[in-house]
mmCIF file of C-alpha atoms (C1' of nucleotides) in Angstrom:
data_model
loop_
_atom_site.group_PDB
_atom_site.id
_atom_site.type_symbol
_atom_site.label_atom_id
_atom_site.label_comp_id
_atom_site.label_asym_id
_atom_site.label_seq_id
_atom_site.Cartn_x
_atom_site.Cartn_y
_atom_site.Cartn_z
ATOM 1 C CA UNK A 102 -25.141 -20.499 40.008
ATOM 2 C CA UNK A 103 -24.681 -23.732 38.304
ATOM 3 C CA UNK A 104 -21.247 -25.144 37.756
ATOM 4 C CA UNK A 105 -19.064 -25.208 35.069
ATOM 5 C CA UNK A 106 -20.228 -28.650 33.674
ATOM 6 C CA UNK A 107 -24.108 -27.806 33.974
ATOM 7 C CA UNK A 108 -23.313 -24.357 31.984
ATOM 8 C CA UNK A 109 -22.094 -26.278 28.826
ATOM 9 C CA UNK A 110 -24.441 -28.451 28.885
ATOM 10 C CA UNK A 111 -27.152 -26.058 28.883
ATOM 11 C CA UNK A 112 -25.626 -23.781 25.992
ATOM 12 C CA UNK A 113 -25.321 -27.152 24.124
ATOM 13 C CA UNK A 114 -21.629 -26.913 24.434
ATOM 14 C CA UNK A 115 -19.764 -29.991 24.431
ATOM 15 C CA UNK A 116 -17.781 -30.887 27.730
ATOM 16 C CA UNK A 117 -14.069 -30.841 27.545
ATOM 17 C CA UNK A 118 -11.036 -30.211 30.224
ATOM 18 C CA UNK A 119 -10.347 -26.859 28.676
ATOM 19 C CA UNK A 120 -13.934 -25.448 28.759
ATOM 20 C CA UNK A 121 -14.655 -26.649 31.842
ATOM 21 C CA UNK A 122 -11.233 -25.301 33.702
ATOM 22 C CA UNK A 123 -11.405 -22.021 31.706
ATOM 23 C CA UNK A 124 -15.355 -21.699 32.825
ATOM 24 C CA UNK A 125 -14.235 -22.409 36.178
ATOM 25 C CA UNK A 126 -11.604 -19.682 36.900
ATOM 26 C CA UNK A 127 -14.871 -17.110 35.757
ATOM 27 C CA UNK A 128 -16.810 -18.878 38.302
ATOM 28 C CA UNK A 129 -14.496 -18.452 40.949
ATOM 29 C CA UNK A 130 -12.540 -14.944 39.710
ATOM 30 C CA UNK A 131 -15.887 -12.869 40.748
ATOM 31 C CA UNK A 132 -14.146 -10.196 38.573
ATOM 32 C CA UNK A 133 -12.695 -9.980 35.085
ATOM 33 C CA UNK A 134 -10.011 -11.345 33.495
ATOM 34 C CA UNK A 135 -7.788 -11.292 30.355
ATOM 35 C CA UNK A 136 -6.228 -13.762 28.146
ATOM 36 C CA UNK A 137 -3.271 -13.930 29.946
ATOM 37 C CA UNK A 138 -4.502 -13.908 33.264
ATOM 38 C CA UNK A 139 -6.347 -17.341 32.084
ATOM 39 C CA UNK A 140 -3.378 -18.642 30.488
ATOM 40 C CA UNK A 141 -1.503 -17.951 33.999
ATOM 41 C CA UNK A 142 -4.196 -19.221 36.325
ATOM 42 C CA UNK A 143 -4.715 -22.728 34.277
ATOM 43 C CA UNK A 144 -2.797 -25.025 35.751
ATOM 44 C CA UNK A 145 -2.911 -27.492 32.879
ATOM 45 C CA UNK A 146 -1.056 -26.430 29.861
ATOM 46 C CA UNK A 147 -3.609 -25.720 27.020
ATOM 47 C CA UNK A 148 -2.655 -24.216 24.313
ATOM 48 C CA UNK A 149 -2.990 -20.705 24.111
ATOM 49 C CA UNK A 150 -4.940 -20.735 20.699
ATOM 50 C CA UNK A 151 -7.709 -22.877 22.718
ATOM 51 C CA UNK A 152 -8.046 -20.480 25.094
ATOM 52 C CA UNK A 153 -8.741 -17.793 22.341
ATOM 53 C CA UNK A 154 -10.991 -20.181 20.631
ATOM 54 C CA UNK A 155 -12.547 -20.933 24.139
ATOM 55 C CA UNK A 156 -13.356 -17.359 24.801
ATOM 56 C CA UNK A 157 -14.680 -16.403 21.559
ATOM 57 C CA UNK A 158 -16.738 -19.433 21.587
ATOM 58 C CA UNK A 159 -18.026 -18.105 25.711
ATOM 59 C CA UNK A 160 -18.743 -14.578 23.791
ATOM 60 C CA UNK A 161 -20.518 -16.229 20.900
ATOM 61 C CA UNK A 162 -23.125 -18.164 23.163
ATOM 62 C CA UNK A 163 -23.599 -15.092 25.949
ATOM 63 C CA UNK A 164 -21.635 -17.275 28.320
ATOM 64 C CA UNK A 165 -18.991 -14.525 28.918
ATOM 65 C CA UNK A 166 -19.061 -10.753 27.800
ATOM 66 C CA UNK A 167 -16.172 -8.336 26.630
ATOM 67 C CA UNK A 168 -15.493 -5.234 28.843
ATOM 68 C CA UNK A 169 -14.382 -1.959 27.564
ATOM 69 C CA UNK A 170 -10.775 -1.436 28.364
ATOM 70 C CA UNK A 171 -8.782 2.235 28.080
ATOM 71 C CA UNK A 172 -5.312 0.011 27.504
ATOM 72 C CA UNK A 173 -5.845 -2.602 24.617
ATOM 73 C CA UNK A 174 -5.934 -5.478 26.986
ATOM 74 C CA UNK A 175 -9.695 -6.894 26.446
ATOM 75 C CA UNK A 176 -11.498 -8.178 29.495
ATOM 76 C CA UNK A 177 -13.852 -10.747 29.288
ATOM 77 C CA UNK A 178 -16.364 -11.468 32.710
ATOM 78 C CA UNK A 179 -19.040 -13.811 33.684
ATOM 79 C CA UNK A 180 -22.668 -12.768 32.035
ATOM 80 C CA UNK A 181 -24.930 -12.390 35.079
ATOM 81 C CA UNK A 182 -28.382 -14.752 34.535
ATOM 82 C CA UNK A 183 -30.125 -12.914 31.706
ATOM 83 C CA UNK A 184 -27.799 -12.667 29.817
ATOM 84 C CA UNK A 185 -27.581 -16.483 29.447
ATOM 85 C CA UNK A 186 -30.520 -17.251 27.248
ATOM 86 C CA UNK A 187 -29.016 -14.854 24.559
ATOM 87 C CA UNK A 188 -30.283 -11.421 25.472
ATOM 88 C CA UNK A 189 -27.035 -9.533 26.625
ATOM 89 C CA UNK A 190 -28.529 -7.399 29.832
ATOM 90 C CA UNK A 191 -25.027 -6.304 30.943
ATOM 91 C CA UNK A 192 -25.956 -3.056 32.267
ATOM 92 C CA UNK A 193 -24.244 -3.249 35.126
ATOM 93 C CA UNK A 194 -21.477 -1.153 36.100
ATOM 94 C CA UNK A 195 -17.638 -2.339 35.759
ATOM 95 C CA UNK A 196 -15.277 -1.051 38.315
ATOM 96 C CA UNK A 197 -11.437 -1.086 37.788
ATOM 97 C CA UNK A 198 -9.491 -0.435 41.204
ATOM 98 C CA UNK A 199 -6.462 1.198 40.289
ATOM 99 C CA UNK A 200 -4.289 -0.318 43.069
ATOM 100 C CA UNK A 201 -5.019 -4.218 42.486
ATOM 101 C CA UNK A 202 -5.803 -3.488 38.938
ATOM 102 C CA UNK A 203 -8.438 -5.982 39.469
ATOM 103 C CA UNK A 204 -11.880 -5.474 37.326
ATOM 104 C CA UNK A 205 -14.782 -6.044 39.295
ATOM 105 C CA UNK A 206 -18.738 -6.144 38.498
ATOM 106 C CA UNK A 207 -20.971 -4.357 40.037
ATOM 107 C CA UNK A 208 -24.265 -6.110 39.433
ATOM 108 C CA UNK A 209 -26.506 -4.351 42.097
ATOM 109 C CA UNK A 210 -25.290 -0.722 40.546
ATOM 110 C CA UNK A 211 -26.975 -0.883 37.231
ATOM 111 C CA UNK A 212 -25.720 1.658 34.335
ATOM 112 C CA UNK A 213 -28.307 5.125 34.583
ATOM 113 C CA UNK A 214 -29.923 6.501 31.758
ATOM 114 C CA UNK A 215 -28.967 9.430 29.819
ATOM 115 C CA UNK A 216 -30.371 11.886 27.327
ATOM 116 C CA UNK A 217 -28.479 12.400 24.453
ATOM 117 C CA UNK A 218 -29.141 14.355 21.851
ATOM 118 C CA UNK A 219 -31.711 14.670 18.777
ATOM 119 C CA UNK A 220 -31.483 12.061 16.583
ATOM 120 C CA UNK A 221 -29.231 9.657 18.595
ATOM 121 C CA UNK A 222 -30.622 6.047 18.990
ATOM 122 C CA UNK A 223 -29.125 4.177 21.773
ATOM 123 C CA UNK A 224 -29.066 0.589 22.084
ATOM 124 C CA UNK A 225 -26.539 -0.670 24.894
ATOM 125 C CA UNK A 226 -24.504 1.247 26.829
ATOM 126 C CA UNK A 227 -21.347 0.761 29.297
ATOM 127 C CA UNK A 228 -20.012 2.725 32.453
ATOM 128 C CA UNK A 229 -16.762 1.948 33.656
ATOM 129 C CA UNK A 230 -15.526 3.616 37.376
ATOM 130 C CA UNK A 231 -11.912 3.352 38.209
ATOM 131 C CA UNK A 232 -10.774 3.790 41.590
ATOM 132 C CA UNK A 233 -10.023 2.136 44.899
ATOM 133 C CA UNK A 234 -11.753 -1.171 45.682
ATOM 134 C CA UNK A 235 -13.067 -2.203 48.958
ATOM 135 C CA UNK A 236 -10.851 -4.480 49.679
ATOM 136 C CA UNK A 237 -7.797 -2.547 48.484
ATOM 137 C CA UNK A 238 -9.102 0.273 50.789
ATOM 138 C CA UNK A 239 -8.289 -1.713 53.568
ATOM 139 C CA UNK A 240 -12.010 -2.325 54.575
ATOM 140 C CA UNK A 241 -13.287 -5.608 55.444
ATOM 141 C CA UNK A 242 -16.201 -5.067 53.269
ATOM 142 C CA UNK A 243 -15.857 -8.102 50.333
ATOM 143 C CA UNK A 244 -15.019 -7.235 46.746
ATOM 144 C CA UNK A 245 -17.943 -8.942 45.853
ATOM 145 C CA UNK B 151 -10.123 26.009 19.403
ATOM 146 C CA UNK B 152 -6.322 26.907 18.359
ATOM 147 C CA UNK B 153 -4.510 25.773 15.342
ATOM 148 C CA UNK B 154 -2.578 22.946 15.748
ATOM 149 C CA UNK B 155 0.744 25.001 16.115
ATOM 150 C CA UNK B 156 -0.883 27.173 18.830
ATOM 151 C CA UNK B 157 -1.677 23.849 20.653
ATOM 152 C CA UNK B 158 1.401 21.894 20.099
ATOM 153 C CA UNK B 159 3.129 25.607 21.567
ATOM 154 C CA UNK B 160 0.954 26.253 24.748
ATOM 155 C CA UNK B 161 2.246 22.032 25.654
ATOM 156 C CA UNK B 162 5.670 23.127 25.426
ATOM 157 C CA UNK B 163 6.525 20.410 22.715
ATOM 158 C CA UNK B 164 8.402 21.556 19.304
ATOM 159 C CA UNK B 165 6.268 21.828 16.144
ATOM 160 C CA UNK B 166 7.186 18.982 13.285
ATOM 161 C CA UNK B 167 5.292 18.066 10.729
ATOM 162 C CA UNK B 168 3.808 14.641 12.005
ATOM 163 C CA UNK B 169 2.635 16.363 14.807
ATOM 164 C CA UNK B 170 0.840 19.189 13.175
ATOM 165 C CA UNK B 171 -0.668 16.705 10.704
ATOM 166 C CA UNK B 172 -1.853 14.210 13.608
ATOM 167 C CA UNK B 173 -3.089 16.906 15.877
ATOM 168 C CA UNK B 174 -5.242 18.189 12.451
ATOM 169 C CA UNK B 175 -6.772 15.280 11.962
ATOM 170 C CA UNK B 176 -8.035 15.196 15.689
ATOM 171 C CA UNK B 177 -9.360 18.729 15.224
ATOM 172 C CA UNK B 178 -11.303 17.754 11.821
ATOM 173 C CA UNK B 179 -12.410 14.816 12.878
ATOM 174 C CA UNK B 180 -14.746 15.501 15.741
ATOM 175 C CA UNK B 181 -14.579 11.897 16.524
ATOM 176 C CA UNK B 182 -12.567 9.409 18.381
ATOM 177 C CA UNK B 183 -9.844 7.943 15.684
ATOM 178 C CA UNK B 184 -7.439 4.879 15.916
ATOM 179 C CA UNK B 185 -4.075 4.160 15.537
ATOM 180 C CA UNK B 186 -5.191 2.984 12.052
ATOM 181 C CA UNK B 187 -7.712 5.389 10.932
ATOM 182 C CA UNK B 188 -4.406 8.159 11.328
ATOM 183 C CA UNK B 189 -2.164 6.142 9.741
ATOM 184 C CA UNK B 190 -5.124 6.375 6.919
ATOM 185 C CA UNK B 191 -5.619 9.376 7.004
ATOM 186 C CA UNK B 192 -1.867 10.622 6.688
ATOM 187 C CA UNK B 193 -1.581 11.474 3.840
ATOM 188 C CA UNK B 194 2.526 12.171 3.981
ATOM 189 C CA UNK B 195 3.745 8.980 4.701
ATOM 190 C CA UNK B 196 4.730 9.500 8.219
ATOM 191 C CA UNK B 197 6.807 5.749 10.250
ATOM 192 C CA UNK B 198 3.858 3.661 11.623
ATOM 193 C CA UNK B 199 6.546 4.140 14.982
ATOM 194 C CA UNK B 200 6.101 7.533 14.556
ATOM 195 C CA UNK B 201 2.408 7.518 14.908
ATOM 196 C CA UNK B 202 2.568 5.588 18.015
ATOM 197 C CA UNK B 203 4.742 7.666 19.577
ATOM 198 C CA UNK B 204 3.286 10.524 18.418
ATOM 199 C CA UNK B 205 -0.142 9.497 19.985
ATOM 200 C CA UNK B 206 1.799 8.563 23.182
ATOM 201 C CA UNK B 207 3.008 11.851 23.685
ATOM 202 C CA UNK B 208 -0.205 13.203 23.013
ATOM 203 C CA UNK B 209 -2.265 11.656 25.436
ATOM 204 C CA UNK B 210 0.829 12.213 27.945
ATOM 205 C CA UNK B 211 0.495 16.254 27.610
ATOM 206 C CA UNK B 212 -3.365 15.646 28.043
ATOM 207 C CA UNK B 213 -4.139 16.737 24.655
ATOM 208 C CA UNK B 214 -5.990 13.596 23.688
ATOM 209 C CA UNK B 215 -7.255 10.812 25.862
ATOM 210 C CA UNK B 216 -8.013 6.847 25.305
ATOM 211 C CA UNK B 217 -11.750 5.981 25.004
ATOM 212 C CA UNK B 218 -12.164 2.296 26.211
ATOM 213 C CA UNK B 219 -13.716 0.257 23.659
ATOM 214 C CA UNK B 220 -15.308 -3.672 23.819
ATOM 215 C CA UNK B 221 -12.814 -4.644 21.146
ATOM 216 C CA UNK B 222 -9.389 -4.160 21.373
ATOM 217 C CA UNK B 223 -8.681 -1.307 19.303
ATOM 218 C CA UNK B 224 -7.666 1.557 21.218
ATOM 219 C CA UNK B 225 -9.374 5.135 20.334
ATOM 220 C CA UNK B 226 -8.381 8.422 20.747
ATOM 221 C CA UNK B 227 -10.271 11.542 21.181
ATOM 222 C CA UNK B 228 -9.478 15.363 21.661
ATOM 223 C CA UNK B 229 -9.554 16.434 25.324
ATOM 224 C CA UNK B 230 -11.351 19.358 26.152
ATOM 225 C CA UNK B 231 -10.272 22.169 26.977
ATOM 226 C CA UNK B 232 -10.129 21.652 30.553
ATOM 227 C CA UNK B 233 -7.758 18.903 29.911
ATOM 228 C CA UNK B 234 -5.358 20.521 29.012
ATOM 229 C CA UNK B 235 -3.983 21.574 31.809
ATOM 230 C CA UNK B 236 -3.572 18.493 33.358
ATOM 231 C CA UNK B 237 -6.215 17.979 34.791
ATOM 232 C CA UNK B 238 -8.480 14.944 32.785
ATOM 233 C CA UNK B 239 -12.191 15.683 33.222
ATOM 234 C CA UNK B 240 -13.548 13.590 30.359
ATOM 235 C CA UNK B 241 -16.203 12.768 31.597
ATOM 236 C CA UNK B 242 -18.587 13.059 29.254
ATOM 237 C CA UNK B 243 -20.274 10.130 27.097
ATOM 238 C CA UNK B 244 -19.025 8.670 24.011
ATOM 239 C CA UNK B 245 -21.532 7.263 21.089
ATOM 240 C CA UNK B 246 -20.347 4.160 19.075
ATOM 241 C CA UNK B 247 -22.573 4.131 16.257
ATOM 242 C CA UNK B 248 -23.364 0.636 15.055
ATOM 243 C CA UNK B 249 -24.129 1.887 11.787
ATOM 244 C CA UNK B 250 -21.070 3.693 10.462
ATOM 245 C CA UNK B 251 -19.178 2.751 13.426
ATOM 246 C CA UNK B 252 -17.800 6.009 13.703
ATOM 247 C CA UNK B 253 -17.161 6.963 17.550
ATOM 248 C CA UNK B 254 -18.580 10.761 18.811
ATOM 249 C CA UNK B 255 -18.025 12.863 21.988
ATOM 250 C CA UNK B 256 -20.823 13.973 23.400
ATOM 251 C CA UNK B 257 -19.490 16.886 25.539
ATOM 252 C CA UNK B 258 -22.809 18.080 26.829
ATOM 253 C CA UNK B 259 -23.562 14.758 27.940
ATOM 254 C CA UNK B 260 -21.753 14.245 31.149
ATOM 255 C CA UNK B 261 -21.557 10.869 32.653
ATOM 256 C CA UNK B 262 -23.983 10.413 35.485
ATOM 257 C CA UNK B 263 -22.970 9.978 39.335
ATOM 258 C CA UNK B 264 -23.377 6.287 40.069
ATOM 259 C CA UNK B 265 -23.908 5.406 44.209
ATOM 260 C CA UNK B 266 -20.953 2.383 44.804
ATOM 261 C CA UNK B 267 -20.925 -0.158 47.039
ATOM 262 C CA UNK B 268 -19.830 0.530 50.519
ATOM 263 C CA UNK B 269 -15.956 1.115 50.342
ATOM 264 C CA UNK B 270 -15.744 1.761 46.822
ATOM 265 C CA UNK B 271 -13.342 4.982 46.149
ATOM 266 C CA UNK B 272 -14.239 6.205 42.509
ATOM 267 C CA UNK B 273 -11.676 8.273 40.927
ATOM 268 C CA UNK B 274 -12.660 8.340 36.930
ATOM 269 C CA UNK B 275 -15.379 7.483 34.810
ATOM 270 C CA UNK B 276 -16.435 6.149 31.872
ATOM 271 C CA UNK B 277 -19.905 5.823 29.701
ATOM 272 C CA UNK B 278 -19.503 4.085 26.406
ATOM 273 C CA UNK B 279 -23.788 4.116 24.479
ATOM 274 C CA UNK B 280 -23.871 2.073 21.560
ATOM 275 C CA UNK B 281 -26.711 2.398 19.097
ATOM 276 C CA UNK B 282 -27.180 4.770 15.312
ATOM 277 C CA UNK B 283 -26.006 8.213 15.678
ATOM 278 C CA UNK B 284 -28.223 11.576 14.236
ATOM 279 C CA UNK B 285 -26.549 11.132 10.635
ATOM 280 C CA UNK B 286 -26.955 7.459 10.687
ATOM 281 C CA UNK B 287 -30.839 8.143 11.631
ATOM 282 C CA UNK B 288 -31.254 10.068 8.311
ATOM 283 C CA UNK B 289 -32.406 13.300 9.927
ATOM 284 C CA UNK B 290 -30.707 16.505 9.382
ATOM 285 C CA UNK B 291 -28.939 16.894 12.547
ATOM 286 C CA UNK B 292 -25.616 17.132 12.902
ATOM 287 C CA UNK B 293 -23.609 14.237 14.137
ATOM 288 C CA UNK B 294 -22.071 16.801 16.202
ATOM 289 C "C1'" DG C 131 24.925 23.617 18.920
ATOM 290 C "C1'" DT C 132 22.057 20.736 21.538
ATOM 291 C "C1'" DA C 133 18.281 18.322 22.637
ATOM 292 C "C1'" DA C 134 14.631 16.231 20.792
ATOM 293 C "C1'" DC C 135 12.221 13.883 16.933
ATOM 294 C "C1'" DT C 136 12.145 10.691 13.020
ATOM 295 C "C1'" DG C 137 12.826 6.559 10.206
ATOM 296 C "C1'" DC C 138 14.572 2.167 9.723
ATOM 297 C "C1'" DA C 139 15.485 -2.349 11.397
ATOM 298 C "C1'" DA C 140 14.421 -5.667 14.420
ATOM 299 C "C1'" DA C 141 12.626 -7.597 18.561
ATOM 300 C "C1'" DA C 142 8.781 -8.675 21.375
ATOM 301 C "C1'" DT C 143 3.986 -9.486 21.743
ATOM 302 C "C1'" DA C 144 -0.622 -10.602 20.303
ATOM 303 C "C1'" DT C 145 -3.958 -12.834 17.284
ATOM 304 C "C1'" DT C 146 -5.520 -15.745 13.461
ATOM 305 C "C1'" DT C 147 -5.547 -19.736 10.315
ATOM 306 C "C1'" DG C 148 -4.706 -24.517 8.367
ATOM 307 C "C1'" DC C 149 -4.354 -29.061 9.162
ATOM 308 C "C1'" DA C 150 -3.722 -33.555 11.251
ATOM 309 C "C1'" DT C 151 -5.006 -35.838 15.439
ATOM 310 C "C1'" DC C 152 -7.818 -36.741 19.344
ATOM 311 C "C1'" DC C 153 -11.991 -36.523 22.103
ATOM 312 C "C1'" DT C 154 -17.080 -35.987 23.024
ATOM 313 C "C1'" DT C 155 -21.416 -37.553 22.117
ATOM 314 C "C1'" DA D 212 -18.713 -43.432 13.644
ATOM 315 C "C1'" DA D 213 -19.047 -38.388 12.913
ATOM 316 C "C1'" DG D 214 -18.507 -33.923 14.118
ATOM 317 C "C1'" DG D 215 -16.296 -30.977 16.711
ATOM 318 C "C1'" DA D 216 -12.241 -29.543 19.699
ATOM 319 C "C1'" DT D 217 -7.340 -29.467 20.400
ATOM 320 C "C1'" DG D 218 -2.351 -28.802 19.550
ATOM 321 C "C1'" DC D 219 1.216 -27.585 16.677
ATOM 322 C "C1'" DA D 220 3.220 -24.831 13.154
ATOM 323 C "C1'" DA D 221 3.180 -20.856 10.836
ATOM 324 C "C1'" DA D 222 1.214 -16.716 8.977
ATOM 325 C "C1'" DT D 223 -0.363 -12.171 10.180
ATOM 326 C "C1'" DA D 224 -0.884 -8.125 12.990
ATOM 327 C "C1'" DT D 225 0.360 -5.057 16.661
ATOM 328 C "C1'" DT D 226 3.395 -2.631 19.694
ATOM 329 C "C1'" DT D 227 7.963 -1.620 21.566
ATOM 330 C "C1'" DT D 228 12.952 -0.653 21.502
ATOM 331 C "C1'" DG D 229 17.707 0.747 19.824
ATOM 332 C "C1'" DC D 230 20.271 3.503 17.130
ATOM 333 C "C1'" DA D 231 21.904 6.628 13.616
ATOM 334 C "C1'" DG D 232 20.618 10.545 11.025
ATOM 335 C "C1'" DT D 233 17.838 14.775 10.848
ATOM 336 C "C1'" DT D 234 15.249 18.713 12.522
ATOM 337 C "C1'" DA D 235 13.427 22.347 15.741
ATOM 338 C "C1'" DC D 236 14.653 26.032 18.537
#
DNA sequence: GTAACTGCAAAATATTTGCATCCTT
DNA sequence: AAGGATGCAAATATTTTGCAGTTAC
């Protein structure tokens, strides 16, 4: 995947420290994180409203989608490739390990259909699994 | 189902007014509700704090649960009857309508097994379909 | 009567908005 | 140079906590 800089450029975005940084950590975090873990992992002091205006702005161009949440603390993660262009394919399953309390995606285990009942219309749908993680399980197998 | 009182009785916690009237509006409702749909609905004019804590202790005896949602307003929904015990088996689908934005249970619809990634431990899950529910459709089934 | 619940006040936290300044293009 | 992005201040909203008074059992 491209980096940080290429990814603005190409959603027309212009470049700045804060974008770039905040753009970064998703690149790197292969998982999900909240407002405050982004205001904890930037090591240069933006203010927090830019981060909120940074994130909406991600959501608003498909750079970055929301993740349901049980607690109120709203997760935001890295779009995989379709969902760049504007199309939001995120039908991939989101898995919160309840030891790390780290979010993960799991783009190879896409969300299954299901039949619901007369009359229902669905359009997107989300599955999230909470458990153990690999890596919290004491495997060597990546959280990846 | 039971009455309210019955319910509030089998969990062991004393029957007061704000609970009854909560709990009532859960059984109505058929739907997940918010913090602020209750407070909307109330129509004594029960402490905001009151609410909160009222829900707390709700979803603490296992009589409601949190549905995750992509925004950050917190639902809650009846549990089941085998919640009650304890035990949380909600595992069955919940429909955000995009239309009247009202959020169902679909008990009959349980949420699909899902094959992890090596190392994964799932505990819970979660299925959240978007789209227009039966009433929102126009046809005459029930939004049930 | 006692333990638990409620309402009020206030603190702590989270989010949004307006505006002047600064930066990207 | 112009439009947009940022930081600061402040308004607004949300959730939590402490405590005194009230209620359920």
């Amino acid at each position: 995947m491209a980096d940080s800089k290429t990814i603005l450029k190409n959603t027309k975005l212009s470049v700045t420290a804060s974008r770039e940084q905040i753009l970064a950590l998703f690149l790197v975090a292969n998982g999900a994180l909240s407002q405050s873990d982004i205001e904890q992992k930037l090591e240069a002091g933006f203010d927090r409203v830019t981060v909120y205006r940074t994130l909406h702005t991600f959501v608003e161009k498909g750079i970055i989608h929301q993740i349901p949440t049980t607690d109120n603390n709203v997760l935001y993660a890295l779009c995989i490739d379709e969902c760049a262009d504007g199309h939001h394919h995120d039908d991939h399953v989101h898995f919160l390990c309840n030891t790390c309390h780290i979010t993960t995606c799991l783009p190879d285990v896409t969300v299954p259909k299901v039949s619901l009942p007369a009359g229902f219309k669905p359009q997107t749908k989300q599955m999230i699994v909470e458990g153990v993680c690999g890596k919290c399980e004491g495997l060597s197998v990546a959280c990846k």
